[in-house]
mmCIF file of C-alpha atoms in Angstrom:
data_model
loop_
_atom_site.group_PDB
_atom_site.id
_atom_site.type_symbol
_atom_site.label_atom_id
_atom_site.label_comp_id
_atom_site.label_asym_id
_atom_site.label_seq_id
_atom_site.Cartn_x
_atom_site.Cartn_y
_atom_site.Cartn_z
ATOM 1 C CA UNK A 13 25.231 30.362 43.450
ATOM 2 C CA UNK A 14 21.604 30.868 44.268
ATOM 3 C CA UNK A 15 20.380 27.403 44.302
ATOM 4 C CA UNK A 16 16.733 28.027 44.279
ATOM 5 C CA UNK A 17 16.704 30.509 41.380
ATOM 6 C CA UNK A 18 18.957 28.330 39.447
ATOM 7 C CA UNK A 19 16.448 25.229 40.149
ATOM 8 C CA UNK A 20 13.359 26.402 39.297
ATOM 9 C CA UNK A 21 14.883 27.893 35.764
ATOM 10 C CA UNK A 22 16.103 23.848 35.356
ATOM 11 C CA UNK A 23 12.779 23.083 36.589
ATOM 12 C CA UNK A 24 10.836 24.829 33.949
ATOM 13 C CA UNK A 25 12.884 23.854 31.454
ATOM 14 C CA UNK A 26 12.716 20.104 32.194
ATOM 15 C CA UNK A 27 8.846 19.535 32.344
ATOM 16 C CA UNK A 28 7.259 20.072 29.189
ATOM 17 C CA UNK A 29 3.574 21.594 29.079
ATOM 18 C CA UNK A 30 1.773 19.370 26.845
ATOM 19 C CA UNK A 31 0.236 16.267 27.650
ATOM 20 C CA UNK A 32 -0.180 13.530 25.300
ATOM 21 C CA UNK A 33 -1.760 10.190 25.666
ATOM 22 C CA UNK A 34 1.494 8.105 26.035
ATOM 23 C CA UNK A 35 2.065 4.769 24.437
ATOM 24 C CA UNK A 36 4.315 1.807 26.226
ATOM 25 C CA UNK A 37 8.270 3.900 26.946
ATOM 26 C CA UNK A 38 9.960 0.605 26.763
ATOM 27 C CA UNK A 39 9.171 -2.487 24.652
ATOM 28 C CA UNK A 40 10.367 -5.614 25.646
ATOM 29 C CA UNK A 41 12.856 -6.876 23.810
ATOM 30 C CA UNK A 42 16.359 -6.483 22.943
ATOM 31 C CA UNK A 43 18.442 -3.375 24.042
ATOM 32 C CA UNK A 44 21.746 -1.596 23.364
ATOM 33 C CA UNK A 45 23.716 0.388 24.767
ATOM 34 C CA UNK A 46 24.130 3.946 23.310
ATOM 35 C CA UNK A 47 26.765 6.685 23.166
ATOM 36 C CA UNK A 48 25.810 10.633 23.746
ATOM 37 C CA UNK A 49 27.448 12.572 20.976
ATOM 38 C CA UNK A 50 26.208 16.040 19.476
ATOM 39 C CA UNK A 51 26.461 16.833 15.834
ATOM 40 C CA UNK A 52 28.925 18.672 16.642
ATOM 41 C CA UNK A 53 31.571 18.451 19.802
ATOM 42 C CA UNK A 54 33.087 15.607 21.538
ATOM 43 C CA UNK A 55 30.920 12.985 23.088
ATOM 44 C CA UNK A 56 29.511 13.374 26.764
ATOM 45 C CA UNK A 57 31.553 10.550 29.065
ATOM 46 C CA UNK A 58 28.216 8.296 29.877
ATOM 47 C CA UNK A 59 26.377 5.643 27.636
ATOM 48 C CA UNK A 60 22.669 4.190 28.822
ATOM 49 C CA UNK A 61 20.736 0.756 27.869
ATOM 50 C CA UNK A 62 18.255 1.605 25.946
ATOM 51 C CA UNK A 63 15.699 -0.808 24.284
ATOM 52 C CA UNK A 64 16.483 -1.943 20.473
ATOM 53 C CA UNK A 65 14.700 0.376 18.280
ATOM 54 C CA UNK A 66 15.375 3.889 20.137
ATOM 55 C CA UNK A 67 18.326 6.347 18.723
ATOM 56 C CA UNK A 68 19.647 9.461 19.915
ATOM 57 C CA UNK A 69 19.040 12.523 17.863
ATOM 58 C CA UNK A 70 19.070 16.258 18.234
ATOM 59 C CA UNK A 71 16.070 18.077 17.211
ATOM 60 C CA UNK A 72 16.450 21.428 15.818
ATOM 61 C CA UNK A 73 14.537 24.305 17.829
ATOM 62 C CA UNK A 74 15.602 22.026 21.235
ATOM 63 C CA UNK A 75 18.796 21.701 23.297
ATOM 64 C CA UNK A 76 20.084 18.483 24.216
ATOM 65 C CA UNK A 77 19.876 15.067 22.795
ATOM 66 C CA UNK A 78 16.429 13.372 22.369
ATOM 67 C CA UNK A 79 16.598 9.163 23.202
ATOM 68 C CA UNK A 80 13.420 7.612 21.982
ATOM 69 C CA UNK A 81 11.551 5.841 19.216
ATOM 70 C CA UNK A 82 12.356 7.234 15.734
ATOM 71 C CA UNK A 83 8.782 8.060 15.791
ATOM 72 C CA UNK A 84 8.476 9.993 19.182
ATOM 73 C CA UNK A 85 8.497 13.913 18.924
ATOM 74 C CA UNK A 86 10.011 16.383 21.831
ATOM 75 C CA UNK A 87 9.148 17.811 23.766
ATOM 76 C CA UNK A 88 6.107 15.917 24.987
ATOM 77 C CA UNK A 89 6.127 12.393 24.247
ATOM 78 C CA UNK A 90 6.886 10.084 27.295
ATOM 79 C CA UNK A 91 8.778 7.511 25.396
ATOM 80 C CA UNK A 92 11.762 10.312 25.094
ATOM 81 C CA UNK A 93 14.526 11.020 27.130
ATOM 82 C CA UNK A 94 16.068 13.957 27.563
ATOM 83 C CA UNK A 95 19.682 14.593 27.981
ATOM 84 C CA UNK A 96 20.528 18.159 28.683
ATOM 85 C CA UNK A 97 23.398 20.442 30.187
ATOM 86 C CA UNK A 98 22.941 21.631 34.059
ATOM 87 C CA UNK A 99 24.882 24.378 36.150
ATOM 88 C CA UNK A 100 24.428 22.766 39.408
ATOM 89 C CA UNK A 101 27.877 21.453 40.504
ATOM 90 C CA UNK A 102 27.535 17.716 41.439
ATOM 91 C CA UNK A 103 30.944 17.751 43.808
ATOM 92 C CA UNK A 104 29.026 17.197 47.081
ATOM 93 C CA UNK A 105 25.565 15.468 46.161
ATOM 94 C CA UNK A 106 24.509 14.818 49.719
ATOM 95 C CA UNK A 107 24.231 18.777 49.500
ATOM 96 C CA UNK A 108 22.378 18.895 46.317
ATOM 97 C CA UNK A 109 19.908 16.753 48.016
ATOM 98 C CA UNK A 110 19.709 18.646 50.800
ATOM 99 C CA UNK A 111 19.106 22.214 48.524
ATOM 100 C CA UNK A 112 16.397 20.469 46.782
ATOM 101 C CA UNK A 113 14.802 18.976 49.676
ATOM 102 C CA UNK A 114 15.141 23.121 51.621
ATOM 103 C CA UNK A 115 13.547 24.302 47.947
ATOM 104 C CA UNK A 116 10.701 22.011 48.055
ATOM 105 C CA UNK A 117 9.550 22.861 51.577
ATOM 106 C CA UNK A 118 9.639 26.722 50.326
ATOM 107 C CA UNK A 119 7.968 26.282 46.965
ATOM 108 C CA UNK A 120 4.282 24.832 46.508
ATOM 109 C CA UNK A 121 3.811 25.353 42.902
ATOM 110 C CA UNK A 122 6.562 21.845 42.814
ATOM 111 C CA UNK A 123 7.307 19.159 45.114
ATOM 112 C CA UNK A 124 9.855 16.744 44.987
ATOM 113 C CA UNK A 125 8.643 13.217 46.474
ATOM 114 C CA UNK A 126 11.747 11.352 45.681
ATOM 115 C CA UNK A 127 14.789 12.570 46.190
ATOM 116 C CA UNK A 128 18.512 10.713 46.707
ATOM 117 C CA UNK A 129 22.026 10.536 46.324
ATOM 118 C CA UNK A 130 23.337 7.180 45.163
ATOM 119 C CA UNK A 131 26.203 5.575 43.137
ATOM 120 C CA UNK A 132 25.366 4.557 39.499
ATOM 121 C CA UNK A 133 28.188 2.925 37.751
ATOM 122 C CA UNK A 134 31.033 3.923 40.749
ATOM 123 C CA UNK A 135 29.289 8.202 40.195
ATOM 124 C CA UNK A 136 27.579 9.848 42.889
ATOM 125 C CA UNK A 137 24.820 11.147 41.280
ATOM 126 C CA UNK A 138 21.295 12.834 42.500
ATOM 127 C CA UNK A 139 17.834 10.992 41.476
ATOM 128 C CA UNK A 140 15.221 13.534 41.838
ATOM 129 C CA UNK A 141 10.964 12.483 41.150
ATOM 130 C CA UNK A 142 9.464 16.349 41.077
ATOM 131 C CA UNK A 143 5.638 16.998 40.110
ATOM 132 C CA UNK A 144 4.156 20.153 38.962
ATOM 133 C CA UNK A 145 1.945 21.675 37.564
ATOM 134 C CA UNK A 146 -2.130 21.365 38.104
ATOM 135 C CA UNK A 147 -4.955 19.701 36.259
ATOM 136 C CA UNK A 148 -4.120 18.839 32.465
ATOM 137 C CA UNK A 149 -1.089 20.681 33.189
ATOM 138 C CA UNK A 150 0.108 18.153 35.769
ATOM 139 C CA UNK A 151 3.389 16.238 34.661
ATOM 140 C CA UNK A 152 5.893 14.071 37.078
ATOM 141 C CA UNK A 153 9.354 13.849 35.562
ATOM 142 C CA UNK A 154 12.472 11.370 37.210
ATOM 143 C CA UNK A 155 15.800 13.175 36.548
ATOM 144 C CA UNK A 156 19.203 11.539 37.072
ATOM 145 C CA UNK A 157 22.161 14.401 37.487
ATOM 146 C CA UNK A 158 25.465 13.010 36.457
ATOM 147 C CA UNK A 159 28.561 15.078 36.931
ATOM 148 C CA UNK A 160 30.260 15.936 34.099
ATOM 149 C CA UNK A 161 33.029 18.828 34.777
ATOM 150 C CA UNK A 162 32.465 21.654 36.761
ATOM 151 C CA UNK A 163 28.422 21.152 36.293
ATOM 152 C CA UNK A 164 25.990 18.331 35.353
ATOM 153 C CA UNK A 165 24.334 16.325 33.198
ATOM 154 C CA UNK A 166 20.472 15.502 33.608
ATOM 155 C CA UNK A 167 18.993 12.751 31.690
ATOM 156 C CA UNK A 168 15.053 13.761 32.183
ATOM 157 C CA UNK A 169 12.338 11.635 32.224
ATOM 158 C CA UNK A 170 8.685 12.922 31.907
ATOM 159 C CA UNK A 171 5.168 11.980 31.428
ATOM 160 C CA UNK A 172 1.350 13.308 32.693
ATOM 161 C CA UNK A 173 1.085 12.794 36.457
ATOM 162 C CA UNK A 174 -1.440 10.003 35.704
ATOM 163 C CA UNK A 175 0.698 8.223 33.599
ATOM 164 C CA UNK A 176 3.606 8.174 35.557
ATOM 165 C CA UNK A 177 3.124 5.565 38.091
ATOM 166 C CA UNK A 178 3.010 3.195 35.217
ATOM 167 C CA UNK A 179 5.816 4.531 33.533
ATOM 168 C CA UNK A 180 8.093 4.472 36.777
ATOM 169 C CA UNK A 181 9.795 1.013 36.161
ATOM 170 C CA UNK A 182 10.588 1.338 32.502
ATOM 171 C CA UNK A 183 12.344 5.083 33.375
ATOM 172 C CA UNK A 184 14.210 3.592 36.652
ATOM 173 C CA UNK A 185 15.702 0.812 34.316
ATOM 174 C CA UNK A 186 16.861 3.119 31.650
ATOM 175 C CA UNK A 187 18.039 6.069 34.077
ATOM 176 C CA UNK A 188 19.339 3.340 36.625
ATOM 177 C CA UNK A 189 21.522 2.468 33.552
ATOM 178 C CA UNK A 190 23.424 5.388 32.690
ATOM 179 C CA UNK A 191 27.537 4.229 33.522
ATOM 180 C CA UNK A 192 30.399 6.081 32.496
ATOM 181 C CA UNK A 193 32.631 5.333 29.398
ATOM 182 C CA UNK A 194 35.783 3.497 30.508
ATOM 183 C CA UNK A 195 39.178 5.161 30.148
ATOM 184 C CA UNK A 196 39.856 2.413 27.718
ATOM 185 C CA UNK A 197 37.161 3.630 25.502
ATOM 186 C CA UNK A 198 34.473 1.267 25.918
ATOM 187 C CA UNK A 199 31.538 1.675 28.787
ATOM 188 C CA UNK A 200 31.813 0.485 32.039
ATOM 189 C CA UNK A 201 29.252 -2.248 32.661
#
């Protein structure tokens, strides 16, 4: 597998273009945890605590499932996170750490700032913080890789570079959440 080929193609993929002017991601107040299931298929093996009001939905003319406010639109709205499919194999994540880290020194159109292995719910995952993009165009995203299989999940994060700073703590706490459902059929808290 060509890591950095493969990367970049997640890369563009994850980070929509169009900036909006982004209202609060997470209202205070009550949450619940929520279940990943397509229209059609069997349901992924993770839930995450989102706050009371959002739902998961698929939006026709996008892959993956959309978590947000019934009101936020994908690609580009900030409150929305994305949970999408991802080839890179999550066996060994101190060496998907170290790829990204050996891409970002090679490629100056993205950097990733933030970028670490760590167990969420008893998974090794990957927490990744990458910026692109220039001017108007500039958008931070925090993605959380999950194994699921042979490959990944990413749950995907993203807002204007501006914007993100303030946005940090609200993604963190939902991301941060993510825990995989319990043989038994219920998620693991």
């Amino acid at each position: 597998m060509r890591f950095s080929a493969t990367f970049l193609t997640l890369l563009a993929t994850a980070l929509p273009v169009a900036a909006v002017s982004p209202a609060a991601v997470a209202p205070a107040g009550a949450t619940h945890r929520v279940e990943l299931r397509a229209a059609q298929g069997a349901p992924l093996p993770y839930t995450l605590e989102v706050p009371g009001d959002w739902e998961v939905r698929q939006v026709a003319g996008y892959p993956g499932l959309w978590i947000g406010p019934a009101d936020a639109k994908p690609p580009e709205d900030p409150r929305l996170i994305w949970v999408r499919g991802s080839r890179i194999d999550l066996a060994e994540p101190d060496k998907v750490v170290a790829n990204i880290k050996a891409n970002d020194a090679q490629h100056p159109e993205w950097s990733a700032p933030r970028v670490e292995a760590r167990e969420i719910g008893g998974v090794r995952c990957v927490l990744v913080q990458m910026d692109s993009g220039e001017g108007d165009k500039a958008r931070s995203s925090l993605t959380l890789k999950v194994p699921f299989q042979k490959v990944s999940v990413d749950f995907v994060a993203s807002a204007p570079r501006a914007e993100f700073p303030r946005m940090l703590p609200a993604y963190e706490k939902i991301l941060l959440s993510v825990r995989p459902v319990a043989a038994a059929g219920g998620p693991k808290k």
